[in-house]
Amino acid sequence: MSLHVTVIIPVYNEATALPSTLQQLIQTTVRGYTREVIAVDDGSTDGSALILDQWATVEGRQIIHLPNN
């Protein structure tokens, strides 16, 4: 049986911290689990959306862009 983990990351104007956070996330592995990462951008205006779009080019990574709430 394969185990699956989904990680959901809320993002709003975190362009400064986002690259290192995403790097730490992909370096963290749990043996025997497949992983899916979903980042939800809440209308960032600081470049976070672009960082997420570039990061999401790898399978198993998904970005959801929302208008600012």
Short mmCIF file of C-alpha atoms in Angstrom, two decimals:
data_model
loop_
_atom_site.label_atom_id
_atom_site.label_comp_id
_atom_site.label_asym_id
_atom_site.label_seq_id
_atom_site.Cartn_x
_atom_site.Cartn_y
_atom_site.Cartn_z
CA MET A 1 0.00 0.00 0.00
CA SER A 2 1.35 3.43 -0.96
CA LEU A 3 0.90 6.27 1.49
CA HIS A 4 0.31 9.81 0.29
CA VAL A 5 0.89 13.20 1.94
CA THR A 6 -0.57 16.48 0.69
CA VAL A 7 1.03 19.70 1.92
CA ILE A 8 -0.94 22.92 1.50
CA ILE A 9 0.92 26.23 1.78
CA PRO A 10 -0.96 29.53 2.06
CA VAL A 11 1.04 32.40 0.51
CA TYR A 12 0.60 36.16 0.64
CA ASN A 13 3.51 38.48 -0.15
CA GLU A 14 6.26 36.13 0.99
CA ALA A 15 8.70 36.53 -1.91
CA THR A 16 11.65 37.02 0.46
CA ALA A 17 11.09 33.85 2.49
CA LEU A 18 9.43 31.73 -0.19
CA PRO A 19 12.51 30.34 -2.02
CA SER A 20 14.13 28.98 1.15
CA THR A 21 10.80 27.67 2.46
CA LEU A 22 10.13 25.78 -0.77
CA GLN A 23 13.70 24.45 -0.85
CA GLN A 24 13.37 23.13 2.71
CA LEU A 25 10.07 21.51 1.81
CA ILE A 26 11.45 19.58 -1.14
CA GLN A 27 14.48 18.48 0.88
CA THR A 28 12.22 16.97 3.52
CA THR A 29 11.34 13.40 2.64
CA VAL A 30 9.45 10.69 4.43
CA ARG A 31 10.32 7.18 3.35
CA GLY A 32 7.41 5.26 1.87
CA TYR A 33 5.24 8.32 1.18
CA THR A 34 4.43 10.06 -2.07
CA ARG A 35 3.99 13.79 -1.76
CA GLU A 36 1.88 16.46 -3.38
CA VAL A 37 2.38 20.17 -2.67
CA ILE A 38 -0.35 22.74 -3.24
CA ALA A 39 0.46 26.44 -2.75
CA VAL A 40 -2.45 28.85 -2.58
CA ASP A 41 -1.46 32.42 -3.48
CA ASP A 42 -3.89 34.98 -2.10
CA GLY A 43 -3.27 37.75 -4.61
CA SER A 44 0.36 38.51 -3.74
CA THR A 45 1.79 41.69 -5.24
CA ASP A 46 5.47 41.18 -4.39
CA GLY A 47 6.52 38.55 -6.94
CA SER A 48 5.44 35.51 -4.90
CA ALA A 49 3.13 34.38 -7.71
CA LEU A 50 6.00 34.31 -10.22
CA ILE A 51 8.22 32.34 -7.82
CA LEU A 52 5.40 29.83 -7.32
CA ASP A 53 4.72 29.51 -11.05
CA GLN A 54 8.38 28.73 -11.72
CA TRP A 55 8.48 26.25 -8.82
CA ALA A 56 5.35 24.45 -10.04
CA THR A 57 6.97 23.23 -13.25
CA VAL A 58 7.78 19.95 -11.45
CA GLU A 59 5.19 17.18 -11.30
CA GLY A 60 3.37 16.93 -7.97
CA ARG A 61 3.38 20.69 -7.39
CA GLN A 62 0.27 22.74 -7.95
CA ILE A 63 -0.39 26.45 -7.58
CA ILE A 64 -3.78 28.04 -7.06
CA HIS A 65 -3.97 31.79 -7.65
CA LEU A 66 -6.78 33.66 -5.93
CA PRO A 67 -7.65 37.35 -6.18
CA ASN A 68 -6.65 39.24 -3.06
CA ASN A 69 -9.25 38.79 -0.33
#
